[in-house]
C-alpha cells in the first residue's frame, strides 16, 4: 500500500510543481493542465494495477490522487463537490467497486477540464475496462439473471453450478469479439445456442434490464451502456422464438449474411474486393512490398475474410484468424488508407448490386474495426 501512496504523492508533486514561497501562484489554466495530467497518469497506472488483480492498490492510488487534487478545484465548485461525494461513497463500498467509483471521479475531472477533441475513439471493449472489468460485470449479471423470475434463466430446470464458469467465459468472449476485444468467441452461434428454449420478447427484455442494472452498479457511462445494449439487441432475432402467428415485421428481418446472398455471394464479393484493393495505390495493400502474397496467401486471406464477414453478420462460419489488432500490428495503416479500402469494398458491393441498406450495414461493421487496424502516430 505504501507503494501506491508514494505513486499518488509523486503524481501530486508534479501537479503542484513544488512551488517555492517566492514563486507566483499558478494561473488557473496552468493549474488545470497539471490537474488533468495528474488524474490521467493516475487512471493509466491504476487501470494496469486493477487488471493485474490488485484492486486495493488501485483504490489507494485513486484515493490518494483525488485527496490531493480536490483542494486544487476550488475554482470548479461543482466538480470539487462531485469528487468529494464519490470519495465518501467509495469508503462504504467493496474495494473493487470503490476503485470503479473513484475512477469515475478521475474521468469526470479530466473530461470536464479537458474534453477530448477529435481523439480517436477507443474500442468499446477498452472503454468498458477490458477483460477484468467485463469478467466482473458478467459474473454479477449471470447471478442477477438467475434470480430474476421474469428471465426464466433455467427454463424450468435446476441450475448446474458447475456449468456457470463455462457460461461466463463464453459471455466474456462474446462481448470481447463484438466490442473490439482480443478474445475470440468459441461457443455456438446465438440461434443454435438458444434453439428450442422458447425465449420470449418479455424474457429477453428482462434479461437486458438486468444487464443495465449491473452496468449501473459498476458505474459504466450511459454512452457505453447504450452501445453495448445495441449489440445485445441485435441478437434478439436469433434468441427469441415466436409462437404461432405472424411475427412482427421488425423481427422477421434475415441476418445480414443471408441478405448478402450467403457464402457463394460473399466469396465472389471478397475475391473481387481483394483484387481491387491490391491494385489500389491509396490502400498500399502490400505495405510497400513488405507483405506480398502468393496465390496460396491470397486464397487464405480470402477464406479468413469470408469467415470474418460470416461471424459478424450472422452467418454459420467461424473466424479462424488472428484478432484485428494482432493481425495489423506494425503495418502503420493510416485513416486515409482505411478509408480507401472501405471505398473499394463499397464499389465492389455496388458492382454486385447489393442494396444500399445492406451496404451501409456492412460498412458500419467494417468501420467498427478501425481502432484496431489504424495506427496513430
PDB file of C-alpha atoms in Angstrom, residues 55 146 165 210 242 256 260 359:
ATOM      1  CA  UNK A  55      -7.931  -3.863  -6.537  1.00  0.00           C
ATOM      2  CA  UNK A 146     -30.627 -16.476 -12.485  1.00  0.00           C
ATOM      3  CA  UNK A 165     -17.849 -20.738 -15.174  1.00  0.00           C
ATOM      4  CA  UNK A 210     -30.754  -6.971 -15.598  1.00  0.00           C
ATOM      5  CA  UNK A 242     -42.019 -16.624 -31.768  1.00  0.00           C
ATOM      6  CA  UNK A 256     -27.161  -9.644 -42.915  1.00  0.00           C
ATOM      7  CA  UNK A 260     -25.837 -10.511 -48.746  1.00  0.00           C
ATOM      8  CA  UNK A 359     -24.004  -1.865 -47.883  1.00  0.00           C
TER       9      UNK A 359
END
